[in-house]
Amino acid sequence: MKYIVYLILSLVVVGCSKEQCHNPLLLQAEQMVYQQPDSVVKMIGPCWNDTTLTEADRALFGLLFVESLHLSGLATRSDSVILFSRHYYEANGDRDRLARALLHQGIVLYGCEQTHEAVLCMKQAEQMAEKIENPAFKCYLFAVLGDVNDNVGNYGQTLRYYRQSLAEARRGGCVEWVVRVQNNMAQTFDLLGQTDSLILYTNKAASLARQTSGEVRATFLLNKATCHLRMNELAKAKDILMRAQMVCPTDRGAQLLSDVYLQEGDTLAAKQQWFQLVNSLSPAVSISSYRLLIDYLACQGETAQVAEYSRRLNEVYQDLYERRDAAGIINMQTQYDEQRKAKQQYQVVILLLSAILLLVVGAVGIVWYNRRRIDLLNARFVEKQMKYDLAREELTQMRLQHEREQQANSRQLKEVVSRLHAMANRGKAAADDDMNMLAQLSYALCPPLQLLLSPLNEKEQKICLLIRHNFLPTEIGTLTLSSPQTITNTRVRLLKKLFGIAGGAKQFDSRLKNL
């Protein structure tokens, strides 16, 4: 017993030792970080230099600061802030916030070109997210993993993550994220050359895209323009691209516009777009623009510029090769998933073996226990059989005694009823002793009647008892010193009072007698 008390006290101390954030500003910001990340950045900014923050507050501040930056489309090159949050939540066992910290540390590392460490953090966050009920976080997590696989051309895995992200977005009811993920899936199908799927997901996003704005709205318009381009509808595609660039200018929109200009034969307009897009942050857009621009300059005989832009293109290829280890990232994810699956299978095998061992031990124990119990049960059965026979005899005697009492009550009741009829015929009021005896015998024969009449006064109870024993209204009036009309009115009123319905006096008599 002493050791159990010590164990309970230890658990209480450990549970109480986990410091929790109590800063109301940070807790409020955490509730709105996925809906209004821009506002969270401004809201928690003053906490940066606040020296009164506890460790729990600083951990939550670091998580929210980096999280809101990433959700707002911004980036940070230092992982020191989010690393402190990760270590704190690892030490305190806060799985929900630790998963978020791992994801955003992975995003920071990915931006610093530490791809292997970044993907490892993201996969750890994915594993922890299985036991987390946070649709907004899981939607963002799967979208990021989809983007990572999209960047290395692992489109099968990309679509798998995007589908998971779309399911979580729908579960969370966030229209903007539903459209965002559908836009991403449409672009991926376009890269795979699956025009039908591109059109399908663009049409799915159409009904909700009107409720979005900014980059999400512009990306939807670009996908819609791409559908028209695939169907050689240049005029419609150009008009939609112009609208998209007005909503939110993007390198992809400028690239599609250059393709439209080129197909229209306006090479000068296309050339202007290429000159701007060679400096795009998107490697795919930059490389495509370099190639088209080099081909154009070669046709124009600009050999010096062709050589210069070819050199720049080689630098882009070299930089992309150094930064992008597609095979390594894909293999790392595959190995991580395989190791995780093997670990789960190992745990399942251990659980099954433990269960089998417990079943064997339990079966042996049950057999031994049952052998001992059989002898005890046999002895108890004989003893209880004797008690049962004795109890049965007593119950039979009690039943016979009860029947005799009922018969006696019935005889007495008939005598009382006869006396009351005789007194009514002689025009005399009922004696109190007779009425008390009538009530006592009636309640003994029908206990629910006593419960029903308990709210009534003495005179109303007398009227009800006489009605139940088939006395006429004139007889009841004589016995209770009332007029027949008063008796009738009382019956109508009691129908409403006792049974909750409206009706006539005969209806009341019928209900009372059938009780």
mmCIF file of C-alpha atoms in Angstrom, residues 187-358:
data_model
loop_
_atom_site.group_PDB
_atom_site.id
_atom_site.type_symbol
_atom_site.label_atom_id
_atom_site.label_comp_id
_atom_site.label_asym_id
_atom_site.label_seq_id
_atom_site.Cartn_x
_atom_site.Cartn_y
_atom_site.Cartn_z
ATOM 1 C CA GLN A 187 -1.280 21.596 -61.844
ATOM 2 C CA THR A 188 0.208 18.181 -61.036
ATOM 3 C CA PHE A 189 -2.095 16.446 -63.510
ATOM 4 C CA ASP A 190 -1.105 19.062 -66.090
ATOM 5 C CA LEU A 191 2.573 18.193 -65.547
ATOM 6 C CA LEU A 192 1.671 14.522 -66.026
ATOM 7 C CA GLY A 193 -0.083 15.368 -69.284
ATOM 8 C CA GLN A 194 -3.485 14.220 -67.978
ATOM 9 C CA THR A 195 -5.662 16.971 -69.443
ATOM 10 C CA ASP A 196 -8.942 15.303 -68.428
ATOM 11 C CA SER A 197 -7.919 15.295 -64.749
ATOM 12 C CA LEU A 198 -6.685 18.888 -65.085
ATOM 13 C CA ILE A 199 -10.115 19.951 -66.344
ATOM 14 C CA LEU A 200 -11.896 17.818 -63.738
ATOM 15 C CA TYR A 201 -10.179 19.369 -60.709
ATOM 16 C CA THR A 202 -10.367 22.861 -62.190
ATOM 17 C CA ASN A 203 -14.136 22.455 -62.579
ATOM 18 C CA LYS A 204 -14.385 21.094 -59.023
ATOM 19 C CA ALA A 205 -12.683 24.221 -57.698
ATOM 20 C CA ALA A 206 -14.868 26.570 -59.776
ATOM 21 C CA SER A 207 -17.860 26.589 -57.417
ATOM 22 C CA LEU A 208 -15.748 27.624 -54.407
ATOM 23 C CA ALA A 209 -13.111 29.745 -56.165
ATOM 24 C CA ARG A 210 -15.452 32.760 -56.210
ATOM 25 C CA GLN A 211 -15.130 32.913 -52.419
ATOM 26 C CA THR A 212 -11.318 33.200 -52.594
ATOM 27 C CA SER A 213 -8.962 36.016 -53.468
ATOM 28 C CA GLY A 214 -5.283 36.766 -54.017
ATOM 29 C CA GLU A 215 -2.903 33.979 -54.958
ATOM 30 C CA VAL A 216 -5.506 31.200 -54.591
ATOM 31 C CA ARG A 217 -7.927 32.968 -56.933
ATOM 32 C CA ALA A 218 -5.141 33.770 -59.409
ATOM 33 C CA THR A 219 -3.905 30.133 -59.433
ATOM 34 C CA PHE A 220 -7.426 28.917 -60.171
ATOM 35 C CA LEU A 221 -7.656 31.336 -63.109
ATOM 36 C CA LEU A 222 -4.266 30.119 -64.395
ATOM 37 C CA ASN A 223 -5.480 26.525 -64.276
ATOM 38 C CA LYS A 224 -8.628 27.547 -66.106
ATOM 39 C CA ALA A 225 -6.548 29.329 -68.752
ATOM 40 C CA THR A 226 -4.355 26.211 -69.076
ATOM 41 C CA CYS A 227 -7.486 24.154 -69.808
ATOM 42 C CA HIS A 228 -8.354 26.525 -72.674
ATOM 43 C CA LEU A 229 -4.769 26.397 -73.942
ATOM 44 C CA ARG A 230 -4.892 22.591 -74.037
ATOM 45 C CA MET A 231 -8.049 22.897 -76.146
ATOM 46 C CA ASN A 232 -6.399 25.539 -78.432
ATOM 47 C CA GLU A 233 -8.787 28.288 -77.327
ATOM 48 C CA LEU A 234 -6.194 31.088 -77.333
ATOM 49 C CA ALA A 235 -8.572 34.041 -77.067
ATOM 50 C CA LYS A 236 -10.320 32.713 -73.951
ATOM 51 C CA ALA A 237 -7.025 31.652 -72.395
ATOM 52 C CA LYS A 238 -5.450 35.086 -72.992
ATOM 53 C CA ASP A 239 -8.418 36.914 -71.473
ATOM 54 C CA ILE A 240 -8.344 34.733 -68.340
ATOM 55 C CA LEU A 241 -4.555 35.105 -68.027
ATOM 56 C CA MET A 242 -4.882 38.885 -68.108
ATOM 57 C CA ARG A 243 -7.471 38.721 -65.329
ATOM 58 C CA ALA A 244 -5.256 36.372 -63.291
ATOM 59 C CA GLN A 245 -2.265 38.705 -63.545
ATOM 60 C CA MET A 246 -4.436 41.597 -62.392
ATOM 61 C CA VAL A 247 -5.566 39.588 -59.337
ATOM 62 C CA CYS A 248 -2.052 38.453 -58.390
ATOM 63 C CA PRO A 249 0.914 38.613 -60.797
ATOM 64 C CA THR A 250 2.875 35.336 -60.894
ATOM 65 C CA ASP A 251 5.783 33.946 -62.906
ATOM 66 C CA ARG A 252 3.647 31.045 -64.057
ATOM 67 C CA GLY A 253 1.018 33.454 -65.403
ATOM 68 C CA ALA A 254 3.694 35.440 -67.240
ATOM 69 C CA GLN A 255 5.080 32.203 -68.711
ATOM 70 C CA LEU A 256 1.655 31.146 -69.971
ATOM 71 C CA LEU A 257 1.162 34.602 -71.464
ATOM 72 C CA SER A 258 4.477 34.266 -73.309
ATOM 73 C CA ASP A 259 3.252 30.934 -74.709
ATOM 74 C CA VAL A 260 0.068 32.643 -75.926
ATOM 75 C CA TYR A 261 2.056 35.496 -77.522
ATOM 76 C CA LEU A 262 4.316 32.976 -79.241
ATOM 77 C CA GLN A 263 1.357 31.058 -80.673
ATOM 78 C CA GLU A 264 -0.185 34.333 -81.861
ATOM 79 C CA GLY A 265 3.100 35.208 -83.603
ATOM 80 C CA ASP A 266 3.851 38.189 -81.356
ATOM 81 C CA THR A 267 7.482 37.243 -80.676
ATOM 82 C CA LEU A 268 8.391 40.714 -79.385
ATOM 83 C CA ALA A 269 5.840 40.490 -76.568
ATOM 84 C CA ALA A 270 6.953 36.923 -75.837
ATOM 85 C CA LYS A 271 10.608 38.052 -75.750
ATOM 86 C CA GLN A 272 9.832 40.715 -73.163
ATOM 87 C CA GLN A 273 8.248 38.068 -70.911
ATOM 88 C CA TRP A 274 11.280 35.758 -71.334
ATOM 89 C CA PHE A 275 13.719 38.511 -70.392
ATOM 90 C CA GLN A 276 11.785 39.018 -67.142
ATOM 91 C CA LEU A 277 11.273 35.341 -66.355
ATOM 92 C CA VAL A 278 14.905 34.213 -66.629
ATOM 93 C CA ASN A 279 15.321 35.557 -63.087
ATOM 94 C CA SER A 280 12.281 33.677 -61.762
ATOM 95 C CA LEU A 281 12.610 31.910 -58.412
ATOM 96 C CA SER A 282 10.952 28.875 -60.008
ATOM 97 C CA PRO A 283 13.682 26.742 -61.653
ATOM 98 C CA ALA A 284 11.210 25.287 -64.157
ATOM 99 C CA VAL A 285 10.028 28.739 -65.294
ATOM 100 C CA SER A 286 13.574 30.111 -65.391
ATOM 101 C CA ILE A 287 14.958 27.181 -67.430
ATOM 102 C CA SER A 288 12.051 27.250 -69.889
ATOM 103 C CA SER A 289 12.462 31.013 -70.384
ATOM 104 C CA TYR A 290 16.236 30.678 -70.910
ATOM 105 C CA ARG A 291 15.717 28.015 -73.572
ATOM 106 C CA LEU A 292 13.102 29.961 -75.495
ATOM 107 C CA LEU A 293 15.106 33.150 -75.244
ATOM 108 C CA ILE A 294 18.300 31.424 -76.471
ATOM 109 C CA ASP A 295 16.417 29.913 -79.425
ATOM 110 C CA TYR A 296 14.989 33.323 -80.299
ATOM 111 C CA LEU A 297 18.373 35.068 -80.074
ATOM 112 C CA ALA A 298 19.981 32.325 -82.160
ATOM 113 C CA CYS A 299 17.400 32.900 -84.886
ATOM 114 C CA GLN A 300 18.188 36.614 -84.728
ATOM 115 C CA GLY A 301 21.948 35.941 -85.082
ATOM 116 C CA GLU A 302 22.774 37.394 -81.633
ATOM 117 C CA THR A 303 25.657 35.005 -80.989
ATOM 118 C CA ALA A 304 27.196 37.001 -78.142
ATOM 119 C CA GLN A 305 23.918 37.088 -76.219
ATOM 120 C CA VAL A 306 23.306 33.434 -77.015
ATOM 121 C CA ALA A 307 26.653 32.550 -75.430
ATOM 122 C CA GLU A 308 25.961 34.712 -72.363
ATOM 123 C CA TYR A 309 22.487 33.306 -71.739
ATOM 124 C CA SER A 310 23.739 29.755 -72.354
ATOM 125 C CA ARG A 311 26.354 30.315 -69.640
ATOM 126 C CA ARG A 312 23.677 31.584 -67.256
ATOM 127 C CA LEU A 313 21.466 28.588 -68.069
ATOM 128 C CA ASN A 314 24.320 26.236 -67.220
ATOM 129 C CA GLU A 315 24.721 27.998 -63.888
ATOM 130 C CA VAL A 316 21.006 27.455 -63.184
ATOM 131 C CA TYR A 317 21.371 23.765 -64.035
ATOM 132 C CA GLN A 318 24.431 23.462 -61.818
ATOM 133 C CA ASP A 319 22.751 25.209 -58.896
ATOM 134 C CA LEU A 320 19.631 23.076 -59.343
ATOM 135 C CA TYR A 321 21.718 19.892 -59.441
ATOM 136 C CA GLU A 322 23.489 20.828 -56.219
ATOM 137 C CA ARG A 323 20.273 21.717 -54.411
ATOM 138 C CA ARG A 324 17.991 19.012 -55.714
ATOM 139 C CA ASP A 325 18.728 15.463 -54.661
ATOM 140 C CA ALA A 326 15.524 13.918 -56.031
ATOM 141 C CA ALA A 327 16.612 10.312 -55.746
ATOM 142 C CA GLY A 328 17.910 10.849 -52.213
ATOM 143 C CA ILE A 329 14.681 12.470 -51.036
ATOM 144 C CA ILE A 330 12.499 9.784 -52.611
ATOM 145 C CA ASN A 331 14.653 6.964 -51.215
ATOM 146 C CA MET A 332 14.687 8.567 -47.801
ATOM 147 C CA GLN A 333 10.885 8.756 -47.692
ATOM 148 C CA THR A 334 10.603 5.170 -48.904
ATOM 149 C CA GLN A 335 13.066 3.900 -46.291
ATOM 150 C CA TYR A 336 11.373 5.883 -43.536
ATOM 151 C CA ASP A 337 7.945 4.470 -44.466
ATOM 152 C CA GLU A 338 9.346 0.931 -44.718
ATOM 153 C CA GLN A 339 11.100 1.183 -41.349
ATOM 154 C CA ARG A 340 7.970 2.592 -39.786
ATOM 155 C CA LYS A 341 5.858 -0.212 -41.267
ATOM 156 C CA ALA A 342 8.370 -2.833 -40.094
ATOM 157 C CA LYS A 343 8.313 -1.331 -36.605
ATOM 158 C CA GLN A 344 4.521 -1.424 -36.555
ATOM 159 C CA GLN A 345 4.533 -5.049 -37.712
ATOM 160 C CA TYR A 346 7.082 -5.917 -35.025
ATOM 161 C CA GLN A 347 4.883 -4.277 -32.401
ATOM 162 C CA VAL A 348 1.881 -6.196 -33.714
ATOM 163 C CA VAL A 349 3.817 -9.497 -33.494
ATOM 164 C CA ILE A 350 4.901 -8.714 -29.931
ATOM 165 C CA LEU A 351 1.338 -7.849 -28.979
ATOM 166 C CA LEU A 352 0.032 -11.056 -30.550
ATOM 167 C CA LEU A 353 2.641 -13.191 -28.785
ATOM 168 C CA SER A 354 1.881 -11.447 -25.492
ATOM 169 C CA ALA A 355 -1.823 -12.007 -26.050
ATOM 170 C CA ILE A 356 -1.255 -15.707 -26.814
ATOM 171 C CA LEU A 357 0.852 -16.104 -23.677
ATOM 172 C CA LEU A 358 -1.785 -14.378 -21.598
#
